[in-house]
GROMACS .gro file of C-alpha atoms in nm:
model
  478
    1UNK     CA    1  -1.969   1.974  -1.863
    2UNK     CA    2  -1.670   1.910  -2.100
    3UNK     CA    3  -1.711   2.232  -2.271
    4UNK     CA    4  -1.690   2.409  -1.929
    5UNK     CA    5  -1.387   2.230  -1.857
    6UNK     CA    6  -1.206   2.312  -2.169
    7UNK     CA    7  -1.306   2.695  -2.132
    8UNK     CA    8  -1.166   2.692  -1.781
    9UNK     CA    9  -0.855   2.508  -1.925
   10UNK     CA   10  -0.807   2.786  -2.208
   11UNK     CA   11  -0.859   3.061  -1.954
   12UNK     CA   12  -0.569   2.922  -1.729
   13UNK     CA   13  -0.328   2.903  -2.037
   14UNK     CA   14  -0.417   3.249  -2.141
   15UNK     CA   15  -0.372   3.414  -1.826
   16UNK     CA   16  -0.060   3.240  -1.748
   17UNK     CA   17   0.136   3.219  -2.069
   18UNK     CA   18  -0.019   3.519  -2.323
   19UNK     CA   19   0.266   3.771  -2.288
   20UNK     CA   20   0.324   4.077  -2.454
   21UNK     CA   21   0.494   4.116  -2.785
   22UNK     CA   22   0.785   4.310  -2.622
   23UNK     CA   23   0.903   3.999  -2.435
   24UNK     CA   24   1.121   3.764  -2.627
   25UNK     CA   25   0.967   3.397  -2.639
   26UNK     CA   26   1.155   3.101  -2.696
   27UNK     CA   27   0.963   2.741  -2.782
   28UNK     CA   28   1.078   2.404  -2.868
   29UNK     CA   29   0.914   2.071  -2.953
   30UNK     CA   30   1.076   1.770  -2.848
   31UNK     CA   31   0.968   1.433  -2.971
   32UNK     CA   32   1.089   1.082  -2.833
   33UNK     CA   33   1.017   0.709  -2.804
   34UNK     CA   34   1.074   0.447  -2.541
   35UNK     CA   35   1.098   0.073  -2.574
   36UNK     CA   36   1.066  -0.128  -2.237
   37UNK     CA   37   1.081  -0.459  -2.087
   38UNK     CA   38   0.967  -0.490  -1.743
   39UNK     CA   39   0.999  -0.794  -1.520
   40UNK     CA   40   0.856  -0.839  -1.183
   41UNK     CA   41   0.813  -1.132  -0.926
   42UNK     CA   42   0.670  -1.102  -0.600
   43UNK     CA   43   0.672  -1.382  -0.366
   44UNK     CA   44   0.438  -1.389  -0.044
   45UNK     CA   45   0.525  -1.550   0.324
   46UNK     CA   46   0.258  -1.798   0.377
   47UNK     CA   47   0.078  -1.727   0.712
   48UNK     CA   48   0.124  -1.970   0.978
   49UNK     CA   49  -0.238  -1.902   1.113
   50UNK     CA   50  -0.494  -2.154   1.069
   51UNK     CA   51  -0.762  -2.059   0.839
   52UNK     CA   52  -0.573  -1.784   0.687
   53UNK     CA   53  -0.600  -1.744   0.335
   54UNK     CA   54  -0.253  -1.659   0.148
   55UNK     CA   55  -0.195  -1.419  -0.122
   56UNK     CA   56  -0.082  -1.588  -0.435
   57UNK     CA   57   0.281  -1.519  -0.588
   58UNK     CA   58   0.295  -1.254  -0.840
   59UNK     CA   59   0.463  -1.268  -1.157
   60UNK     CA   60   0.460  -0.986  -1.421
   61UNK     CA   61   0.633  -0.941  -1.752
   62UNK     CA   62   0.554  -0.671  -1.986
   63UNK     CA   63   0.661  -0.480  -2.293
   64UNK     CA   64   0.606  -0.132  -2.352
   65UNK     CA   65   0.615   0.140  -2.660
   66UNK     CA   66   0.604   0.480  -2.530
   67UNK     CA   67   0.600   0.778  -2.744
   68UNK     CA   68   0.698   1.128  -2.614
   69UNK     CA   69   0.589   1.477  -2.718
   70UNK     CA   70   0.719   1.771  -2.491
   71UNK     CA   71   0.620   2.140  -2.578
   72UNK     CA   72   0.817   2.421  -2.376
   73UNK     CA   73   0.778   2.758  -2.429
   74UNK     CA   74   0.931   3.051  -2.190
   75UNK     CA   75   0.999   3.436  -2.192
   76UNK     CA   76   1.127   3.650  -1.907
   77UNK     CA   77   0.805   3.642  -1.732
   78UNK     CA   78   0.624   3.334  -1.795
   79UNK     CA   79   0.684   2.965  -1.874
   80UNK     CA   80   0.470   2.688  -2.017
   81UNK     CA   81   0.535   2.320  -2.040
   82UNK     CA   82   0.321   2.035  -2.187
   83UNK     CA   83   0.430   1.674  -2.177
   84UNK     CA   84   0.246   1.400  -2.325
   85UNK     CA   85   0.375   1.034  -2.279
   86UNK     CA   86   0.150   0.736  -2.335
   87UNK     CA   87   0.262   0.399  -2.321
   88UNK     CA   88   0.134   0.087  -2.532
   89UNK     CA   89   0.183  -0.228  -2.313
   90UNK     CA   90   0.148  -0.616  -2.371
   91UNK     CA   91   0.153  -0.854  -2.108
   92UNK     CA   92   0.367  -1.148  -2.169
   93UNK     CA   93   0.193  -1.350  -1.883
   94UNK     CA   94  -0.208  -1.280  -1.959
   95UNK     CA   95  -0.132  -1.186  -2.357
   96UNK     CA   96  -0.313  -0.868  -2.318
   97UNK     CA   97  -0.249  -0.516  -2.435
   98UNK     CA   98  -0.347  -0.189  -2.251
   99UNK     CA   99  -0.286   0.166  -2.278
  100UNK     CA  100  -0.105   0.383  -2.010
  101UNK     CA  101  -0.130   0.770  -1.962
  102UNK     CA  102   0.112   1.007  -1.842
  103UNK     CA  103   0.038   1.381  -1.913
  104UNK     CA  104   0.174   1.677  -1.722
  105UNK     CA  105   0.123   2.036  -1.759
  106UNK     CA  106   0.275   2.333  -1.591
  107UNK     CA  107   0.305   2.722  -1.608
  108UNK     CA  108   0.401   2.997  -1.441
  109UNK     CA  109   0.382   3.370  -1.472
  110UNK     CA  110   0.530   3.680  -1.308
  111UNK     CA  111   0.263   3.933  -1.281
  112UNK     CA  112   0.478   4.187  -1.138
  113UNK     CA  113   0.843   4.164  -1.001
  114UNK     CA  114   0.703   4.046  -0.666
  115UNK     CA  115   0.398   3.839  -0.769
  116UNK     CA  116   0.425   3.494  -0.914
  117UNK     CA  117   0.150   3.253  -1.004
  118UNK     CA  118   0.219   2.877  -1.082
  119UNK     CA  119  -0.007   2.621  -1.182
  120UNK     CA  120   0.015   2.211  -1.264
  121UNK     CA  121  -0.188   1.923  -1.318
  122UNK     CA  122  -0.078   1.576  -1.385
  123UNK     CA  123  -0.267   1.286  -1.492
  124UNK     CA  124  -0.130   0.900  -1.462
  125UNK     CA  125  -0.294   0.588  -1.549
  126UNK     CA  126  -0.079   0.273  -1.511
  127UNK     CA  127   0.031  -0.028  -1.290
  128UNK     CA  128   0.383   0.120  -1.260
  129UNK     CA  129   0.466   0.131  -0.882
  130UNK     CA  130   0.751   0.397  -0.948
  131UNK     CA  131   0.530   0.659  -1.080
  132UNK     CA  132   0.272   0.661  -0.772
  133UNK     CA  133   0.388   0.913  -0.515
  134UNK     CA  134   0.453   0.732  -0.193
  135UNK     CA  135   0.336   0.902   0.128
  136UNK     CA  136   0.563   0.675   0.306
  137UNK     CA  137   0.810   0.414   0.231
  138UNK     CA  138   0.573   0.110   0.328
  139UNK     CA  139   0.309   0.270   0.074
  140UNK     CA  140   0.379   0.061  -0.232
  141UNK     CA  141   0.151  -0.074  -0.511
  142UNK     CA  142   0.272  -0.428  -0.492
  143UNK     CA  143   0.092  -0.678  -0.730
  144UNK     CA  144   0.128  -0.397  -0.990
  145UNK     CA  145  -0.272  -0.324  -0.977
  146UNK     CA  146  -0.386  -0.062  -1.215
  147UNK     CA  147  -0.475   0.305  -1.061
  148UNK     CA  148  -0.509   0.632  -1.198
  149UNK     CA  149  -0.433   0.968  -1.007
  150UNK     CA  150  -0.484   1.329  -1.098
  151UNK     CA  151  -0.284   1.603  -0.906
  152UNK     CA  152  -0.400   1.967  -0.965
  153UNK     CA  153  -0.187   2.218  -0.788
  154UNK     CA  154  -0.213   2.607  -0.756
  155UNK     CA  155   0.045   2.845  -0.596
  156UNK     CA  156   0.113   3.220  -0.553
  157UNK     CA  157   0.399   3.390  -0.418
  158UNK     CA  158   0.463   3.720  -0.290
  159UNK     CA  159   0.795   3.865  -0.232
  160UNK     CA  160   0.808   4.166  -0.018
  161UNK     CA  161   1.158   4.189   0.055
  162UNK     CA  162   1.490   4.017   0.045
  163UNK     CA  163   1.464   3.650   0.096
  164UNK     CA  164   1.105   3.735   0.242
  165UNK     CA  165   0.788   3.625   0.080
  166UNK     CA  166   0.440   3.496   0.161
  167UNK     CA  167   0.249   3.210  -0.034
  168UNK     CA  168  -0.059   3.038  -0.046
  169UNK     CA  169  -0.172   2.728  -0.239
  170UNK     CA  170  -0.443   2.468  -0.307
  171UNK     CA  171  -0.404   2.095  -0.409
  172UNK     CA  172  -0.648   1.883  -0.521
  173UNK     CA  173  -0.539   1.488  -0.549
  174UNK     CA  174  -0.754   1.197  -0.676
  175UNK     CA  175  -0.654   0.830  -0.634
  176UNK     CA  176  -0.888   0.559  -0.798
  177UNK     CA  177  -0.781   0.202  -0.828
  178UNK     CA  178  -0.942  -0.032  -1.092
  179UNK     CA  179  -0.947  -0.329  -0.830
  180UNK     CA  180  -1.233  -0.187  -0.612
  181UNK     CA  181  -1.467  -0.498  -0.563
  182UNK     CA  182  -1.482  -0.709  -0.277
  183UNK     CA  183  -1.159  -0.691  -0.123
  184UNK     CA  184  -1.054  -0.435  -0.360
  185UNK     CA  185  -0.865  -0.091  -0.253
  186UNK     CA  186  -1.003   0.241  -0.113
  187UNK     CA  187  -1.012   0.539  -0.335
  188UNK     CA  188  -0.980   0.890  -0.183
  189UNK     CA  189  -1.000   1.256  -0.287
  190UNK     CA  190  -0.751   1.490  -0.095
  191UNK     CA  191  -0.799   1.877  -0.066
  192UNK     CA  192  -0.508   2.088   0.069
  193UNK     CA  193  -0.492   2.444   0.149
  194UNK     CA  194  -0.175   2.569   0.264
  195UNK     CA  195  -0.015   2.924   0.365
  196UNK     CA  196   0.378   2.990   0.401
  197UNK     CA  197   0.571   3.263   0.536
  198UNK     CA  198   0.956   3.320   0.471
  199UNK     CA  199   1.108   3.637   0.659
  200UNK     CA  200   1.467   3.765   0.669
  201UNK     CA  201   1.516   3.956   0.986
  202UNK     CA  202   1.894   4.036   0.889
  203UNK     CA  203   2.173   3.846   0.749
  204UNK     CA  204   2.204   3.608   1.029
  205UNK     CA  205   1.848   3.548   1.117
  206UNK     CA  206   1.517   3.400   0.923
  207UNK     CA  207   1.232   3.239   0.980
  208UNK     CA  208   1.018   2.980   0.780
  209UNK     CA  209   0.654   2.896   0.860
  210UNK     CA  210   0.421   2.650   0.700
  211UNK     CA  211   0.080   2.547   0.754
  212UNK     CA  212  -0.179   2.348   0.577
  213UNK     CA  213  -0.525   2.198   0.632
  214UNK     CA  214  -0.648   1.872   0.433
  215UNK     CA  215  -0.966   1.724   0.396
  216UNK     CA  216  -0.979   1.360   0.324
  217UNK     CA  217  -1.290   1.207   0.143
  218UNK     CA  218  -1.258   0.813   0.117
  219UNK     CA  219  -1.461   0.576  -0.092
  220UNK     CA  220  -1.457   0.211   0.076
  221UNK     CA  221  -1.476  -0.071  -0.158
  222UNK     CA  222  -1.693  -0.251   0.099
  223UNK     CA  223  -1.862  -0.037   0.350
  224UNK     CA  224  -1.750  -0.139   0.711
  225UNK     CA  225  -2.038  -0.124   0.946
  226UNK     CA  226  -2.024  -0.256   1.311
  227UNK     CA  227  -2.248  -0.242   1.613
  228UNK     CA  228  -2.124   0.050   1.861
  229UNK     CA  229  -2.090  -0.007   2.232
  230UNK     CA  230  -2.421   0.188   2.293
  231UNK     CA  231  -2.590  -0.084   2.091
  232UNK     CA  232  -2.663   0.145   1.770
  233UNK     CA  233  -2.533   0.066   1.426
  234UNK     CA  234  -2.268   0.304   1.293
  235UNK     CA  235  -2.107   0.351   0.964
  236UNK     CA  236  -1.734   0.378   1.002
  237UNK     CA  237  -1.644   0.663   0.778
  238UNK     CA  238  -1.294   0.710   0.712
  239UNK     CA  239  -1.325   1.079   0.628
  240UNK     CA  240  -1.080   1.315   0.824
  241UNK     CA  241  -0.948   1.647   0.847
  242UNK     CA  242  -0.561   1.690   0.908
  243UNK     CA  243  -0.364   1.981   1.024
  244UNK     CA  244  -0.005   2.052   0.993
  245UNK     CA  245   0.235   2.341   1.085
  246UNK     CA  246   0.612   2.359   1.086
  247UNK     CA  247   0.810   2.650   1.208
  248UNK     CA  248   1.159   2.691   1.159
  249UNK     CA  249   1.422   2.955   1.302
  250UNK     CA  250   1.781   2.969   1.150
  251UNK     CA  251   2.076   3.130   1.280
  252UNK     CA  252   2.359   3.147   1.016
  253UNK     CA  253   2.658   3.167   1.237
  254UNK     CA  254   2.873   3.180   0.951
  255UNK     CA  255   2.878   3.109   0.562
  256UNK     CA  256   2.964   2.754   0.664
  257UNK     CA  257   2.762   2.698   0.984
  258UNK     CA  258   2.404   2.739   1.044
  259UNK     CA  259   2.219   2.637   1.359
  260UNK     CA  260   1.828   2.583   1.357
  261UNK     CA  261   1.528   2.511   1.594
  262UNK     CA  262   1.185   2.366   1.439
  263UNK     CA  263   0.854   2.260   1.553
  264UNK     CA  264   0.658   2.044   1.373
  265UNK     CA  265   0.263   1.970   1.462
  266UNK     CA  266   0.029   1.724   1.317
  267UNK     CA  267  -0.331   1.674   1.427
  268UNK     CA  268  -0.590   1.432   1.284
  269UNK     CA  269  -0.943   1.459   1.340
  270UNK     CA  270  -1.163   1.185   1.208
  271UNK     CA  271  -1.538   1.206   1.142
  272UNK     CA  272  -1.628   0.824   1.305
  273UNK     CA  273  -1.653   0.832   1.689
  274UNK     CA  274  -1.492   0.513   1.711
  275UNK     CA  275  -1.167   0.664   1.573
  276UNK     CA  276  -0.927   0.840   1.822
  277UNK     CA  277  -0.811   1.189   1.721
  278UNK     CA  278  -0.465   1.224   1.738
  279UNK     CA  279  -0.209   1.510   1.816
  280UNK     CA  280   0.169   1.493   1.763
  281UNK     CA  281   0.436   1.745   1.851
  282UNK     CA  282   0.805   1.735   1.748
  283UNK     CA  283   1.061   1.983   1.870
  284UNK     CA  284   1.412   1.982   1.694
  285UNK     CA  285   1.734   2.153   1.754
  286UNK     CA  286   2.008   2.105   1.477
  287UNK     CA  287   2.300   2.227   1.275
  288UNK     CA  288   2.404   2.232   0.915
  289UNK     CA  289   2.805   2.235   0.860
  290UNK     CA  290   2.963   2.261   0.492
  291UNK     CA  291   3.296   2.120   0.609
  292UNK     CA  292   3.438   2.175   0.239
  293UNK     CA  293   3.288   2.247  -0.096
  294UNK     CA  294   3.264   1.843  -0.124
  295UNK     CA  295   3.158   1.753   0.221
  296UNK     CA  296   2.848   1.853   0.427
  297UNK     CA  297   2.667   1.749   0.742
  298UNK     CA  298   2.337   1.810   0.905
  299UNK     CA  299   2.265   1.674   1.272
  300UNK     CA  300   1.945   1.754   1.481
  301UNK     CA  301   1.698   1.612   1.753
  302UNK     CA  302   1.467   1.645   2.023
  303UNK     CA  303   1.169   1.557   2.231
  304UNK     CA  304   0.826   1.437   2.074
  305UNK     CA  305   0.497   1.448   2.248
  306UNK     CA  306   0.189   1.230   2.145
  307UNK     CA  307  -0.148   1.228   2.269
  308UNK     CA  308  -0.438   1.012   2.133
  309UNK     CA  309  -0.811   1.034   2.256
  310UNK     CA  310  -0.877   0.776   2.559
  311UNK     CA  311  -0.514   0.696   2.590
  312UNK     CA  312  -0.227   0.831   2.800
  313UNK     CA  313   0.015   1.084   2.658
  314UNK     CA  314   0.344   0.973   2.538
  315UNK     CA  315   0.727   1.135   2.548
  316UNK     CA  316   0.978   1.016   2.305
  317UNK     CA  317   1.247   1.179   2.083
  318UNK     CA  318   1.328   1.233   1.720
  319UNK     CA  319   1.662   1.263   1.562
  320UNK     CA  320   1.829   1.293   1.196
  321UNK     CA  321   2.161   1.293   1.045
  322UNK     CA  322   2.241   1.359   0.708
  323UNK     CA  323   2.572   1.356   0.502
  324UNK     CA  324   2.636   1.466   0.138
  325UNK     CA  325   3.010   1.382  -0.018
  326UNK     CA  326   3.114   1.471  -0.368
  327UNK     CA  327   3.404   1.233  -0.353
  328UNK     CA  328   3.536   1.361  -0.689
  329UNK     CA  329   3.403   1.552  -0.987
  330UNK     CA  330   3.189   1.274  -1.101
  331UNK     CA  331   3.119   1.053  -0.791
  332UNK     CA  332   2.899   1.131  -0.494
  333UNK     CA  333   2.752   0.983  -0.160
  334UNK     CA  334   2.419   1.080   0.016
  335UNK     CA  335   2.348   0.916   0.334
  336UNK     CA  336   2.101   0.982   0.603
  337UNK     CA  337   1.967   0.835   0.940
  338UNK     CA  338   1.634   0.948   1.072
  339UNK     CA  339   1.426   0.850   1.370
  340UNK     CA  340   1.081   1.009   1.418
  341UNK     CA  341   0.709   0.975   1.437
  342UNK     CA  342   0.420   1.029   1.181
  343UNK     CA  343   0.050   1.034   1.152
  344UNK     CA  344  -0.031   0.839   0.841
  345UNK     CA  345  -0.375   0.885   0.687
  346UNK     CA  346  -0.324   0.826   0.325
  347UNK     CA  347  -0.211   0.513   0.152
  348UNK     CA  348  -0.312   0.329  -0.171
  349UNK     CA  349  -0.282   0.010   0.003
  350UNK     CA  350  -0.581   0.049   0.219
  351UNK     CA  351  -0.852  -0.215   0.171
  352UNK     CA  352  -1.127  -0.424   0.340
  353UNK     CA  353  -0.866  -0.653   0.494
  354UNK     CA  354  -0.635  -0.408   0.628
  355UNK     CA  355  -0.519  -0.030   0.637
  356UNK     CA  356  -0.172   0.133   0.631
  357UNK     CA  357  -0.271   0.434   0.863
  358UNK     CA  358  -0.214   0.541   1.233
  359UNK     CA  359   0.049   0.661   1.451
  360UNK     CA  360   0.396   0.557   1.361
  361UNK     CA  361   0.710   0.543   1.523
  362UNK     CA  362   1.011   0.464   1.269
  363UNK     CA  363   1.392   0.457   1.218
  364UNK     CA  364   1.500   0.505   0.856
  365UNK     CA  365   1.854   0.435   0.696
  366UNK     CA  366   1.929   0.542   0.327
  367UNK     CA  367   2.245   0.534   0.133
  368UNK     CA  368   2.291   0.666  -0.231
  369UNK     CA  369   2.612   0.633  -0.444
  370UNK     CA  370   2.633   0.765  -0.782
  371UNK     CA  371   2.950   0.737  -1.023
  372UNK     CA  372   3.013   0.836  -1.370
  373UNK     CA  373   3.243   0.553  -1.492
  374UNK     CA  374   3.352   0.681  -1.801
  375UNK     CA  375   3.203   0.974  -2.034
  376UNK     CA  376   2.810   0.897  -2.112
  377UNK     CA  377   2.804   0.601  -1.851
  378UNK     CA  378   2.667   0.648  -1.521
  379UNK     CA  379   2.597   0.395  -1.267
  380UNK     CA  380   2.405   0.448  -0.923
  381UNK     CA  381   2.362   0.214  -0.647
  382UNK     CA  382   2.094   0.247  -0.372
  383UNK     CA  383   2.001   0.076  -0.020
  384UNK     CA  384   1.759   0.160   0.248
  385UNK     CA  385   1.621   0.024   0.560
  386UNK     CA  386   1.332   0.120   0.772
  387UNK     CA  387   1.195  -0.034   1.095
  388UNK     CA  388   0.838   0.100   1.164
  389UNK     CA  389   0.593   0.035   1.447
  390UNK     CA  390   0.202   0.136   1.353
  391UNK     CA  391  -0.082   0.137   1.571
  392UNK     CA  392  -0.421  -0.025   1.412
  393UNK     CA  393  -0.630   0.055   1.721
  394UNK     CA  394  -0.947   0.046   1.483
  395UNK     CA  395  -0.897  -0.276   1.336
  396UNK     CA  396  -0.836  -0.436   1.704
  397UNK     CA  397  -1.170  -0.256   1.822
  398UNK     CA  398  -1.386  -0.411   1.547
  399UNK     CA  399  -1.231  -0.741   1.604
  400UNK     CA  400  -1.300  -0.718   1.974
  401UNK     CA  401  -1.678  -0.619   1.904
  402UNK     CA  402  -1.689  -0.926   1.648
  403UNK     CA  403  -1.562  -1.176   1.917
  404UNK     CA  404  -1.790  -1.034   2.166
  405UNK     CA  405  -1.545  -0.886   2.418
  406UNK     CA  406  -1.640  -0.596   2.658
  407UNK     CA  407  -1.433  -0.329   2.576
  408UNK     CA  408  -1.482  -0.134   2.893
  409UNK     CA  409  -1.329  -0.456   3.073
  410UNK     CA  410  -0.996  -0.401   2.869
  411UNK     CA  411  -0.689  -0.185   3.008
  412UNK     CA  412  -0.650   0.082   2.757
  413UNK     CA  413  -0.284   0.089   2.741
  414UNK     CA  414  -0.240  -0.277   2.728
  415UNK     CA  415  -0.509  -0.266   2.456
  416UNK     CA  416  -0.301  -0.025   2.268
  417UNK     CA  417   0.021  -0.200   2.288
  418UNK     CA  418  -0.151  -0.521   2.168
  419UNK     CA  419  -0.280  -0.291   1.865
  420UNK     CA  420   0.057  -0.221   1.738
  421UNK     CA  421   0.247  -0.418   1.497
  422UNK     CA  422   0.601  -0.407   1.365
  423UNK     CA  423   0.728  -0.399   0.998
  424UNK     CA  424   1.066  -0.412   0.864
  425UNK     CA  425   1.132  -0.267   0.505
  426UNK     CA  426   1.456  -0.353   0.295
  427UNK     CA  427   1.505  -0.187  -0.012
  428UNK     CA  428   1.821  -0.216  -0.252
  429UNK     CA  429   1.893  -0.165  -0.619
  430UNK     CA  430   2.094   0.027  -0.892
  431UNK     CA  431   2.103   0.129  -1.243
  432UNK     CA  432   2.328   0.170  -1.516
  433UNK     CA  433   2.285   0.438  -1.793
  434UNK     CA  434   2.462   0.498  -2.117
  435UNK     CA  435   2.405   0.788  -2.377
  436UNK     CA  436   2.518   0.716  -2.713
  437UNK     CA  437   2.484   0.872  -3.072
  438UNK     CA  438   2.355   1.213  -2.930
  439UNK     CA  439   2.002   1.138  -2.896
  440UNK     CA  440   1.981   0.772  -2.771
  441UNK     CA  441   1.999   0.628  -2.417
  442UNK     CA  442   2.025   0.266  -2.313
  443UNK     CA  443   1.918   0.192  -1.958
  444UNK     CA  444   1.893  -0.122  -1.684
  445UNK     CA  445   1.768  -0.100  -1.338
  446UNK     CA  446   1.717  -0.362  -1.067
  447UNK     CA  447   1.534  -0.334  -0.737
  448UNK     CA  448   1.507  -0.575  -0.456
  449UNK     CA  449   1.246  -0.518  -0.190
  450UNK     CA  450   1.171  -0.713   0.127
  451UNK     CA  451   0.912  -0.647   0.366
  452UNK     CA  452   0.878  -0.833   0.675
  453UNK     CA  453   0.538  -0.767   0.890
  454UNK     CA  454   0.331  -0.909   1.186
  455UNK     CA  455   0.039  -0.848   0.993
  456UNK     CA  456  -0.102  -1.140   0.776
  457UNK     CA  457  -0.028  -1.159   0.392
  458UNK     CA  458   0.219  -0.817   0.462
  459UNK     CA  459   0.535  -1.045   0.413
  460UNK     CA  460   0.685  -1.043   0.083
  461UNK     CA  461   0.985  -1.048  -0.136
  462UNK     CA  462   1.014  -0.877  -0.479
  463UNK     CA  463   1.239  -0.838  -0.754
  464UNK     CA  464   1.216  -0.600  -1.052
  465UNK     CA  465   1.422  -0.561  -1.377
  466UNK     CA  466   1.338  -0.282  -1.602
  467UNK     CA  467   1.514  -0.223  -1.961
  468UNK     CA  468   1.469   0.072  -2.175
  469UNK     CA  469   1.608   0.176  -2.506
  470UNK     CA  470   1.509   0.560  -2.552
  471UNK     CA  471   1.557   0.820  -2.829
  472UNK     CA  472   1.486   1.196  -2.776
  473UNK     CA  473   1.544   1.487  -3.007
  474UNK     CA  474   1.426   1.849  -3.026
  475UNK     CA  475   1.201   1.860  -3.347
  476UNK     CA  476   1.128   2.255  -3.371
  477UNK     CA  477   1.257   2.555  -3.238
  478UNK     CA  478   1.105   2.918  -3.282
   0.00000   0.00000   0.00000
């Protein structure tokens, strides 16, 4: 098996990056080292429900030593980049050492002037919440538990005209948690196949279409088995199929003004019969305006329609506002407000006690500020707030069955309302980075996160301080 994987890896590299001698090639090897100190404190709100067991507060102090090797080789038709960045860590709380891994490879090759193939693969093993790609804002690795992910991606793009192309791709994502015992966290495999089309009709009109099919396969830490309504016992599989499609039509009214309309569809089809399949439709009309070279806006909104099996359909709305403002040459502000709906099916927080999944209605505000104080000294600040209402219908069904409630006697819409919980997430922080002596960088960052939730053991405050001293230098060029 190992020999087969190695052979496949060598074939991919050969196909992508062995170019003819007539193409000039530039290759570089860069080395580096980062010393870090990581402090993280998480305090949970004590549940006020009798019999509920609170989660213990978490304190995390860690030293890290992370070497870096970066190989890059490019020509006019292809490119290859390989990054190897392990980290040797030592906990000042448990006095134990560990090794984190961070490996990434990416490549592309233009087989013709119109056809490009791209490949990437990334492997991460760590407890750092910042390295885990978040599906949603509430999808956060609190408690600093260890996990590993592997993301494989392959894409092809064929350009058949000016600003016109078709594409196809495949992504395979794996999530594994170290804590998979009783009360542990759920693992999953995620397969995604996607297609895309970009077509320019003329200088004023173009269309962008993307579609994807996702198959999610989940491995639960503790199999959930309940007695179905018919009296039979059913294993509640979390496996699902997800369908997504977005179509956007753009009208370039002038070099500074663009009007657009977009249609977004999300459909979830669950394997378990006790899970309710859901379809979500969002229609958005908007405009983008480049007021000056420094200031641009985007404003949009429209109706949203949602239908979940066995429940009434619902109408609502979606809206967004974005602002980008370069105040000066070295200062910028990015702000956004979004109101929308999503169907959340993948989260690294899912365990036997609760799941971050379901139809979600949210408001989200974001503000980012960046300023270069002096040469080589940069400061950033950010603040964000998310207010979301998420349905946990399956959890309510299981609780009702366990308590002996006859589901046939419950009003559907009242049951759905009682199965929805509120969650507020506040985030703020900043960083200060200083480049000196050509190859060195010193940085400090602080992040504050507060979560208020109606779910038990889901409310907490977190403070994180991260100090680093890095050196990075090109070692070889040929």
